[in-house]
């Protein structure tokens, strides 16, 4: 950890040291090769990098979906590196919200119920209505995923992810399957949540334009962080163009 | 094409668990088909061969005594090819070391040159002198008798010591049962053969005969011959000639073959139907998951035929594997069944035939059924335009059900709520799963039918209807006063006399041979039963008969029946049908004994009696009865039950057990597959839940809760379908010899339920393993 804490900076929530991941198999793949990273509360971080550079792998490890082969991940004072399934499940349940490129909504549940699937097991959740209102879907509560557009579905997924009031929100190409107009609406929802709930938000994207709305931009290449820069000001999503 | 071959091999390997389960289901279906068909064919073929080899007669007549000169008159009847006269006698037998009364029918040997019903000698030689006999094989086996052994027999009151010279089989007694008995009893009833002259001498039949066999020209109708014959032989005490189709052994045998025909049709249809259904569901769901792959292959330029063929091969390989397994197992079990039959039906040889036709048709039928199941799925997949296939499938339309607005939901845990929702919002899918499981439960019920039905039959026949410990029949008509003699015997606490008479009943143009039993009005040892098998009283006047007999004669209560008595001076009378009784075997008619005596214009006479005997006195009583020459036959109820369960029931029970094993295999296969499919369909959803923070346990509960609910719903439905299928089978297999009741014991339902539950539990454990191993990341990586 970065020992000293600059004044005015929020506390470090999640930190990784020397993170490496090897996928075993006939020909082992080294997806991460020593990643050091500190993520602070309320930060909005964008992760860029070529395909296969290890972005998803990193995000999944940070979110407790996978474990690293070596190195360390610490969430507040919990060491995730050696956590078992039970502990990781609890970590996800209490602290993490995920948004994926393919929304992964449960088809047989309405928007409200998809969110309820989370609020029912969370400790201090928003109501499903609040969560859906936060993403601008208060008028679509009782629609099934099949009755919603792609952007709306992704916003339901965001509502589902934020409803538990997570400490970190991890998004893997949340706009990857959407057109720019819809994508912007989704990003607005993310931006709004980040500002209002002060949720640490990490967004993977191939779209460099999106980097402009972040506090900090990390660039990954071949399993390593090869670049980092801070934006002086975050641009509002509606001002983005692609 | 080789890429598709690789894909086929990989798909098969990936689906190996499911493929194996389906193959087992198909195998079970094919096995039932092969067992039933091969057994039926074996029995029928052997019957034909044995009849041909032994020159089995076409017409049979028993009479009192006719001069041999009449033979030429009979030979002159149209269509008669061969006439064989015989001597027939009833004997009491003393087997050393066996205390029970034993009786035997003694027949003269057939003419060595052109005789009918020729014997098949299993051991030794044919008898020649008046001190020699041949005995039927079943009897010899029951008492471990061999050529050279001696017996004591009583013919016409005269005892003599005889030596067994040979062990023989006859086409006339492939199925051997004492007249009047329901079931075989090889220990207490045998058929012996003696040379003609000594038997004539013993029976006082010099220059005469009392039994006649005819062989007709091929294809001749026996009815006109029988009519002529009855007229010719009436003066000689004939009770009427019978055609081969009414001959006891032939009737049982033919009936048994017919039963197998039914088994061979209905059971495989049920079993294979379930297999086809299953395959359809699995292929449907599999191809749904393959949807985008099919589309991509199509986009690459594979045509529909190639793709359709590819998936049909997938189903085909599974079916072929199952069929091969089924033929092997079925052939093995069928051969085993045949050996069991060899014990029951006394054929000299039993050719077990597993014909290529049976194999081919078994495979064809199962492959047809299974591929039919797969075809719709394959067709739908191949037909899809590629562009559409690559887009995600239009999701099923879900509806919000009443459940969501009801208060009930607030009482349920989140996981439970999820389960209920899933079930209610996908009624079709839930319905199919329920149906699959219900069908497998129903097969288990059908499998248990045999045993339950037999238990019930024994209960009705031997505990509700016949309650006498011993049933004795006299060698002739006796005055009612013999009752006192019987009552005086040690251990006898109740005697109910009866008068039985052989008759031909006629109503309009229909007629049936039967016997009228004259029973005591307040009888307790032989009771007539109503449709619910409760005892009913016999009215003062008029005739009662079993519903089967009434149906055959087309009679209803109140109708008049012509009774042609086949004894004495053979009077013909008219009586009114006053009631219908219900029994599971036989076609009997009943009257009050007094009324029957009056009808026959005879005195107070009886031909037998039902005895209630103290258990401890039974052995002693046996010995006493054995030394009572006027008693021609004794039936011991317990012995009859035992021999029934050993022989006749034995076969059915063995087949029942085989069925149960096959049904269980199917059940396990269906349940496993349903679960496996449910899991793969829900994998992504379950992974999503895990990502959201649901524990493995909670996720498992959602999947298993769903399956458990469906299983619980399926069980009662399976019970109902099982009952229904049983009724269908019973309906098709009822004969006029006996009627299998549709009775299913609670234990059978319980067994069916527990097999399903155990299968579900084991499959659930497997699913839990899948959930534990589920790769969250890769499950979510691909588009929906
Ligand atoms: N389950 C796996 N087994 C083997 N290798 C894997 C697995 N998952 C990812 N990899 C490999 O790890 C490397 C990093 O993958 P990752 O998914 O993190 O890339 P990414 O940066 O997210 O790429 P993209 O932008 O295409 O999503 C890749 O080379 C990939 O092939
Ligand atoms: Mg990725």
Tab-separated table of N, CA and C in Angstrom, chain B residues 376-487:
chain	number	residue	atom	x	y	z
B	376	UNK	N	-38.160	-33.640	-35.160
B	376	UNK	CA	-38.779	-32.318	-35.116
B	376	UNK	C	-37.769	-31.283	-34.659
B	377	UNK	N	-36.990	-31.675	-33.662
B	377	UNK	CA	-35.995	-30.752	-33.139
B	377	UNK	C	-34.958	-30.421	-34.207
B	378	UNK	N	-34.489	-31.470	-34.869
B	378	UNK	CA	-33.468	-31.270	-35.893
B	378	UNK	C	-34.032	-30.422	-37.037
B	379	UNK	N	-35.243	-30.751	-37.408
B	379	UNK	CA	-35.861	-30.039	-38.515
B	379	UNK	C	-35.945	-28.558	-38.202
B	380	UNK	N	-36.369	-28.267	-36.996
B	380	UNK	CA	-36.504	-26.864	-36.624
B	380	UNK	C	-35.178	-26.140	-36.640
B	381	UNK	N	-34.138	-26.855	-36.210
B	381	UNK	CA	-32.826	-26.224	-36.167
B	381	UNK	C	-32.305	-25.981	-37.576
B	382	UNK	N	-32.469	-26.978	-38.444
B	382	UNK	CA	-31.894	-26.885	-39.784
B	382	UNK	C	-32.634	-25.870	-40.639
B	383	UNK	N	-33.904	-25.692	-40.335
B	383	UNK	CA	-34.739	-24.846	-41.161
B	383	UNK	C	-34.451	-23.357	-40.953
B	384	UNK	N	-33.914	-23.082	-39.770
B	384	UNK	CA	-33.726	-21.688	-39.379
B	384	UNK	C	-32.810	-20.944	-40.353
B	385	UNK	N	-33.225	-19.778	-40.865
B	385	UNK	CA	-32.303	-19.002	-41.697
B	385	UNK	C	-31.117	-18.584	-40.845
B	386	UNK	N	-29.911	-18.661	-41.418
B	386	UNK	CA	-28.718	-18.438	-40.607
B	386	UNK	C	-28.703	-17.094	-39.899
B	387	UNK	N	-29.105	-16.059	-40.607
B	387	UNK	CA	-29.008	-14.730	-39.993
B	387	UNK	C	-29.855	-14.680	-38.724
B	388	UNK	N	-31.008	-15.316	-38.822
B	388	UNK	CA	-31.907	-15.298	-37.676
B	388	UNK	C	-31.335	-16.134	-36.531
B	389	UNK	N	-30.675	-17.226	-36.950
B	389	UNK	CA	-30.117	-18.126	-35.943
B	389	UNK	C	-29.012	-17.487	-35.140
B	390	UNK	N	-28.267	-16.574	-35.795
B	390	UNK	CA	-27.157	-15.989	-35.063
B	390	UNK	C	-27.608	-14.919	-34.091
B	391	UNK	N	-28.778	-14.384	-34.364
B	391	UNK	CA	-29.327	-13.457	-33.384
B	391	UNK	C	-29.857	-14.273	-32.219
B	392	UNK	N	-29.843	-13.695	-31.057
B	392	UNK	CA	-30.378	-14.488	-29.946
B	392	UNK	C	-31.826	-14.865	-30.216
B	393	UNK	N	-32.195	-15.991	-29.726
B	393	UNK	CA	-33.549	-16.494	-29.945
B	393	UNK	C	-34.548	-15.565	-29.290
B	394	UNK	N	-35.664	-15.307	-29.972
B	394	UNK	CA	-36.679	-14.488	-29.299
B	394	UNK	C	-37.024	-15.172	-27.975
B	395	UNK	N	-36.892	-14.420	-26.913
B	395	UNK	CA	-37.083	-15.074	-25.624
B	395	UNK	C	-38.535	-15.507	-25.468
B	396	UNK	N	-38.733	-16.528	-24.670
B	396	UNK	CA	-40.101	-16.970	-24.430
B	396	UNK	C	-40.879	-15.833	-23.791
B	397	UNK	N	-42.134	-15.772	-24.080
B	397	UNK	CA	-42.925	-14.713	-23.499
B	397	UNK	C	-43.347	-15.103	-22.086
B	398	UNK	N	-43.015	-14.265	-21.171
B	398	UNK	CA	-43.379	-14.559	-19.792
B	398	UNK	C	-44.590	-13.730	-19.417
B	399	UNK	N	-45.328	-14.222	-18.483
B	399	UNK	CA	-46.465	-13.457	-18.013
B	399	UNK	C	-46.332	-13.258	-16.512
B	400	UNK	N	-46.889	-12.172	-16.047
B	400	UNK	CA	-46.934	-11.993	-14.603
B	400	UNK	C	-48.160	-12.728	-14.109
B	401	UNK	N	-47.942	-13.618	-13.184
B	401	UNK	CA	-49.065	-14.446	-12.741
B	401	UNK	C	-49.670	-13.871	-11.477
B	402	UNK	N	-50.787	-14.434	-11.110
B	402	UNK	CA	-51.508	-14.001	-9.908
B	402	UNK	C	-50.637	-14.045	-8.671
B	403	UNK	N	-49.688	-15.007	-8.742
B	403	UNK	CA	-48.817	-15.214	-7.594
B	403	UNK	C	-48.133	-13.923	-7.149
B	404	UNK	N	-47.751	-13.069	-8.146
B	404	UNK	CA	-46.981	-11.879	-7.820
B	404	UNK	C	-47.794	-10.881	-7.018
B	405	UNK	N	-49.075	-10.866	-7.286
B	405	UNK	CA	-49.898	-9.873	-6.618
B	405	UNK	C	-50.510	-10.442	-5.349
B	406	UNK	N	-50.361	-11.737	-5.160
B	406	UNK	CA	-50.980	-12.341	-3.978
B	406	UNK	C	-50.113	-12.061	-2.756
B	407	UNK	N	-50.710	-12.232	-1.613
B	407	UNK	CA	-49.981	-11.959	-0.375
B	407	UNK	C	-48.987	-13.043	-0.058
B	408	UNK	N	-49.289	-14.203	-0.619
B	408	UNK	CA	-48.499	-15.380	-0.328
B	408	UNK	C	-47.008	-15.117	-0.506
B	409	UNK	N	-46.696	-14.328	-1.532
B	409	UNK	CA	-45.293	-14.189	-1.883
B	409	UNK	C	-44.470	-13.608	-0.743
B	410	UNK	N	-45.105	-12.792	0.103
B	410	UNK	CA	-44.310	-12.180	1.173
B	410	UNK	C	-43.905	-13.174	2.229
B	411	UNK	N	-44.552	-14.315	2.215
B	411	UNK	CA	-44.218	-15.331	3.210
B	411	UNK	C	-43.064	-16.203	2.752
B	412	UNK	N	-42.750	-16.104	1.478
B	412	UNK	CA	-41.757	-17.033	0.949
B	412	UNK	C	-40.377	-16.391	0.933
B	413	UNK	N	-39.375	-17.246	1.040
B	413	UNK	CA	-38.008	-16.734	0.997
B	413	UNK	C	-37.709	-16.336	-0.451
B	414	UNK	N	-36.679	-15.476	-0.647
B	414	UNK	CA	-36.362	-15.045	-2.008
B	414	UNK	C	-36.147	-16.226	-2.945
B	415	UNK	N	-35.411	-17.230	-2.465
B	415	UNK	CA	-35.118	-18.373	-3.330
B	415	UNK	C	-36.405	-19.099	-3.691
B	416	UNK	N	-37.271	-19.275	-2.697
B	416	UNK	CA	-38.533	-19.957	-2.956
B	416	UNK	C	-39.361	-19.181	-3.957
B	417	UNK	N	-39.376	-17.890	-3.755
B	417	UNK	CA	-40.141	-17.045	-4.666
B	417	UNK	C	-39.635	-17.207	-6.097
B	418	UNK	N	-38.318	-17.280	-6.200
B	418	UNK	CA	-37.700	-17.425	-7.511
B	418	UNK	C	-38.140	-18.751	-8.132
B	419	UNK	N	-38.177	-19.780	-7.293
B	419	UNK	CA	-38.586	-21.097	-7.785
B	419	UNK	C	-40.015	-21.034	-8.304
B	420	UNK	N	-40.898	-20.469	-7.491
B	420	UNK	CA	-42.307	-20.437	-7.871
B	420	UNK	C	-42.487	-19.662	-9.170
B	421	UNK	N	-41.805	-18.525	-9.243
B	421	UNK	CA	-41.901	-17.722	-10.449
B	421	UNK	C	-41.468	-18.478	-11.675
B	422	UNK	N	-40.311	-19.117	-11.552
B	422	UNK	CA	-39.781	-19.821	-12.706
B	422	UNK	C	-40.733	-20.876	-13.201
B	423	UNK	N	-41.335	-21.567	-12.243
B	423	UNK	CA	-42.239	-22.641	-12.633
B	423	UNK	C	-43.479	-22.088	-13.292
B	424	UNK	N	-43.998	-21.003	-12.696
B	424	UNK	CA	-45.270	-20.512	-13.193
B	424	UNK	C	-45.133	-19.752	-14.495
B	425	UNK	N	-43.934	-19.210	-14.705
B	425	UNK	CA	-43.783	-18.420	-15.917
B	425	UNK	C	-43.356	-19.246	-17.108
B	426	UNK	N	-43.000	-20.511	-16.872
B	426	UNK	CA	-42.630	-21.341	-18.006
B	426	UNK	C	-43.474	-22.607	-17.951
B	427	UNK	N	-44.769	-22.438	-18.047
B	427	UNK	CA	-45.640	-23.584	-17.823
B	427	UNK	C	-45.358	-24.731	-18.802
B	428	UNK	N	-44.995	-24.393	-20.034
B	428	UNK	CA	-44.793	-25.452	-21.021
B	428	UNK	C	-43.584	-26.299	-20.654
B	429	UNK	N	-42.501	-25.594	-20.358
B	429	UNK	CA	-41.279	-26.305	-20.023
B	429	UNK	C	-41.482	-27.112	-18.746
B	430	UNK	N	-42.089	-26.472	-17.760
B	430	UNK	CA	-42.349	-27.185	-16.509
B	430	UNK	C	-43.223	-28.388	-16.799
B	431	UNK	N	-44.219	-28.175	-17.658
B	431	UNK	CA	-45.150	-29.251	-17.983
B	431	UNK	C	-44.441	-30.433	-18.611
B	432	UNK	N	-43.519	-30.160	-19.525
B	432	UNK	CA	-42.817	-31.255	-20.194
B	432	UNK	C	-41.970	-32.046	-19.210
B	433	UNK	N	-41.298	-31.312	-18.328
B	433	UNK	CA	-40.494	-32.007	-17.338
B	433	UNK	C	-41.384	-32.873	-16.451
B	434	UNK	N	-42.484	-32.291	-16.011
B	434	UNK	CA	-43.418	-33.048	-15.178
B	434	UNK	C	-43.881	-34.300	-15.918
B	435	UNK	N	-44.200	-34.119	-17.188
B	435	UNK	CA	-44.702	-35.249	-17.961
B	435	UNK	C	-43.652	-36.352	-18.079
B	436	UNK	N	-42.422	-35.935	-18.340
B	436	UNK	CA	-41.340	-36.923	-18.452
B	436	UNK	C	-41.187	-37.730	-17.178
B	437	UNK	N	-41.159	-37.026	-16.060
B	437	UNK	CA	-40.987	-37.735	-14.789
B	437	UNK	C	-42.222	-38.575	-14.487
B	438	UNK	N	-43.387	-38.007	-14.790
B	438	UNK	CA	-44.626	-38.745	-14.520
B	438	UNK	C	-44.660	-40.038	-15.327
B	439	UNK	N	-44.215	-39.972	-16.581
B	439	UNK	CA	-44.222	-41.182	-17.405
B	439	UNK	C	-43.312	-42.230	-16.820
B	440	UNK	N	-42.156	-41.778	-16.321
B	440	UNK	CA	-41.267	-42.813	-15.790
B	440	UNK	C	-41.848	-43.406	-14.520
B	441	UNK	N	-42.513	-42.582	-13.734
B	441	UNK	CA	-43.168	-43.142	-12.544
B	441	UNK	C	-44.255	-44.125	-12.972
B	442	UNK	N	-44.955	-43.776	-14.050
B	442	UNK	CA	-46.074	-44.625	-14.468
B	442	UNK	C	-45.581	-45.990	-14.943
B	443	UNK	N	-44.439	-46.021	-15.575
B	443	UNK	CA	-43.903	-47.315	-16.024
B	443	UNK	C	-43.590	-48.181	-14.823
B	444	UNK	N	-43.112	-47.548	-13.772
B	444	UNK	CA	-42.815	-48.305	-12.558
B	444	UNK	C	-44.087	-48.914	-11.995
B	445	UNK	N	-45.163	-48.148	-12.079
B	445	UNK	CA	-46.438	-48.662	-11.585
B	445	UNK	C	-46.872	-49.860	-12.432
B	446	UNK	N	-46.756	-49.722	-13.756
B	446	UNK	CA	-47.115	-50.841	-14.630
B	446	UNK	C	-46.251	-52.058	-14.302
B	447	UNK	N	-44.970	-51.785	-14.029
B	447	UNK	CA	-44.061	-52.880	-13.684
B	447	UNK	C	-44.498	-53.619	-12.431
B	448	UNK	N	-45.115	-52.899	-11.511
B	448	UNK	CA	-45.542	-53.521	-10.263
B	448	UNK	C	-46.910	-54.170	-10.365
B	449	UNK	N	-47.585	-53.893	-11.468
B	449	UNK	CA	-48.958	-54.389	-11.637
B	449	UNK	C	-49.056	-55.895	-11.465
B	450	UNK	N	-48.132	-56.621	-12.109
B	450	UNK	CA	-48.190	-58.082	-12.112
B	450	UNK	C	-48.310	-58.644	-10.703
B	451	UNK	N	-47.358	-58.211	-9.883
B	451	UNK	CA	-47.312	-58.803	-8.557
B	451	UNK	C	-48.574	-58.468	-7.771
B	452	UNK	N	-48.978	-57.209	-7.840
B	452	UNK	CA	-50.166	-56.799	-7.098
B	452	UNK	C	-51.395	-57.545	-7.580
B	453	UNK	N	-51.500	-57.663	-8.913
B	453	UNK	CA	-52.679	-58.296	-9.480
B	453	UNK	C	-52.750	-59.746	-9.026
B	454	UNK	N	-51.602	-60.393	-9.006
B	454	UNK	CA	-51.602	-61.799	-8.615
B	454	UNK	C	-51.965	-61.953	-7.142
B	455	UNK	N	-51.414	-61.080	-6.318
B	455	UNK	CA	-51.779	-61.120	-4.902
B	455	UNK	C	-53.286	-60.966	-4.743
B	456	UNK	N	-53.814	-60.037	-5.498
B	456	UNK	CA	-55.227	-59.737	-5.376
B	456	UNK	C	-56.068	-60.909	-5.865
B	457	UNK	N	-55.620	-61.470	-6.976
B	457	UNK	CA	-56.341	-62.607	-7.541
B	457	UNK	C	-56.395	-63.760	-6.536
B	458	UNK	N	-55.262	-64.024	-5.925
B	458	UNK	CA	-55.220	-65.091	-4.919
B	458	UNK	C	-56.152	-64.736	-3.772
B	459	UNK	N	-56.130	-63.487	-3.383
B	459	UNK	CA	-56.978	-63.078	-2.263
B	459	UNK	C	-58.453	-63.272	-2.594
B	460	UNK	N	-58.871	-62.796	-3.748
B	460	UNK	CA	-60.288	-62.922	-4.110
B	460	UNK	C	-60.664	-64.387	-4.259
B	461	UNK	N	-59.829	-65.119	-4.990
B	461	UNK	CA	-60.203	-66.482	-5.319
B	461	UNK	C	-60.124	-67.417	-4.113
B	462	UNK	N	-59.137	-67.219	-3.285
B	462	UNK	CA	-58.894	-68.172	-2.208
B	462	UNK	C	-59.227	-67.671	-0.813
B	463	UNK	N	-59.524	-66.408	-0.702
B	463	UNK	CA	-59.894	-65.958	0.633
B	463	UNK	C	-61.314	-65.409	0.668
B	464	UNK	N	-61.728	-64.827	-0.475
B	464	UNK	CA	-63.100	-64.324	-0.503
B	464	UNK	C	-64.063	-65.393	-1.019
B	465	UNK	N	-63.713	-66.014	-2.138
B	465	UNK	CA	-64.645	-66.963	-2.753
B	465	UNK	C	-64.493	-68.348	-2.138
B	466	UNK	N	-63.398	-69.001	-2.437
B	466	UNK	CA	-63.204	-70.352	-1.920
B	466	UNK	C	-62.547	-70.275	-0.556
B	467	UNK	N	-63.299	-70.672	0.453
B	467	UNK	CA	-62.735	-70.603	1.802
B	467	UNK	C	-62.580	-71.971	2.415
B	468	UNK	N	-62.908	-73.003	1.648
B	468	UNK	CA	-62.780	-74.360	2.182
B	468	UNK	C	-61.311	-74.740	2.232
B	469	UNK	N	-60.924	-75.418	3.314
B	469	UNK	CA	-59.538	-75.864	3.408
B	469	UNK	C	-59.305	-77.014	2.444
B	470	UNK	N	-60.305	-77.898	2.348
B	470	UNK	CA	-60.212	-79.002	1.406
B	470	UNK	C	-61.467	-79.004	0.557
B	471	UNK	N	-61.303	-79.311	-0.720
B	471	UNK	CA	-62.459	-79.499	-1.583
B	471	UNK	C	-62.350	-80.922	-2.120
B	472	UNK	N	-63.333	-81.731	-1.815
B	472	UNK	CA	-63.257	-83.113	-2.295
B	472	UNK	C	-64.287	-83.312	-3.393
B	473	UNK	N	-63.935	-84.164	-4.348
B	473	UNK	CA	-64.931	-84.538	-5.342
B	473	UNK	C	-65.017	-86.055	-5.388
B	474	UNK	N	-66.248	-86.536	-5.492
B	474	UNK	CA	-66.481	-87.976	-5.479
B	474	UNK	C	-66.326	-88.530	-6.874
B	475	UNK	N	-66.159	-89.848	-6.932
B	475	UNK	CA	-66.001	-90.451	-8.249
B	475	UNK	C	-67.334	-90.564	-8.968
B	476	UNK	N	-68.440	-90.312	-8.248
B	476	UNK	CA	-69.754	-90.469	-8.863
B	476	UNK	C	-70.758	-89.663	-8.035
B	477	UNK	N	-72.003	-89.672	-8.473
B	477	UNK	CA	-73.052	-88.999	-7.718
B	477	UNK	C	-73.322	-89.787	-6.439
B	478	UNK	N	-73.405	-89.084	-5.298
B	478	UNK	CA	-73.641	-89.757	-4.011
B	478	UNK	C	-74.877	-89.162	-3.346
B	479	UNK	N	-75.433	-89.944	-2.456
B	479	UNK	CA	-76.544	-89.391	-1.697
B	479	UNK	C	-76.012	-88.382	-0.687
B	480	UNK	N	-76.841	-87.424	-0.379
B	480	UNK	CA	-76.445	-86.334	0.503
B	480	UNK	C	-75.922	-86.815	1.853
B	481	UNK	N	-76.300	-88.038	2.237
B	481	UNK	CA	-75.921	-88.529	3.563
B	481	UNK	C	-74.412	-88.718	3.730
B	482	UNK	N	-73.633	-88.740	2.593
B	482	UNK	CA	-72.174	-88.859	2.759
B	482	UNK	C	-71.616	-87.708	3.585
B	483	UNK	N	-72.368	-86.636	3.618
B	483	UNK	CA	-71.943	-85.487	4.405
B	483	UNK	C	-71.644	-85.888	5.835
B	484	UNK	N	-72.478	-86.762	6.353
B	484	UNK	CA	-72.279	-87.164	7.750
B	484	UNK	C	-70.978	-87.925	7.923
B	485	UNK	N	-70.674	-88.754	6.911
B	485	UNK	CA	-69.403	-89.485	6.983
B	485	UNK	C	-68.237	-88.510	7.006
B	486	UNK	N	-68.310	-87.524	6.102
B	486	UNK	CA	-67.225	-86.549	6.042
B	486	UNK	C	-67.127	-85.761	7.340
B	487	UNK	N	-68.294	-85.378	7.853
B	487	UNK	CA	-68.313	-84.583	9.083
B	487	UNK	C	-67.715	-85.359	10.242
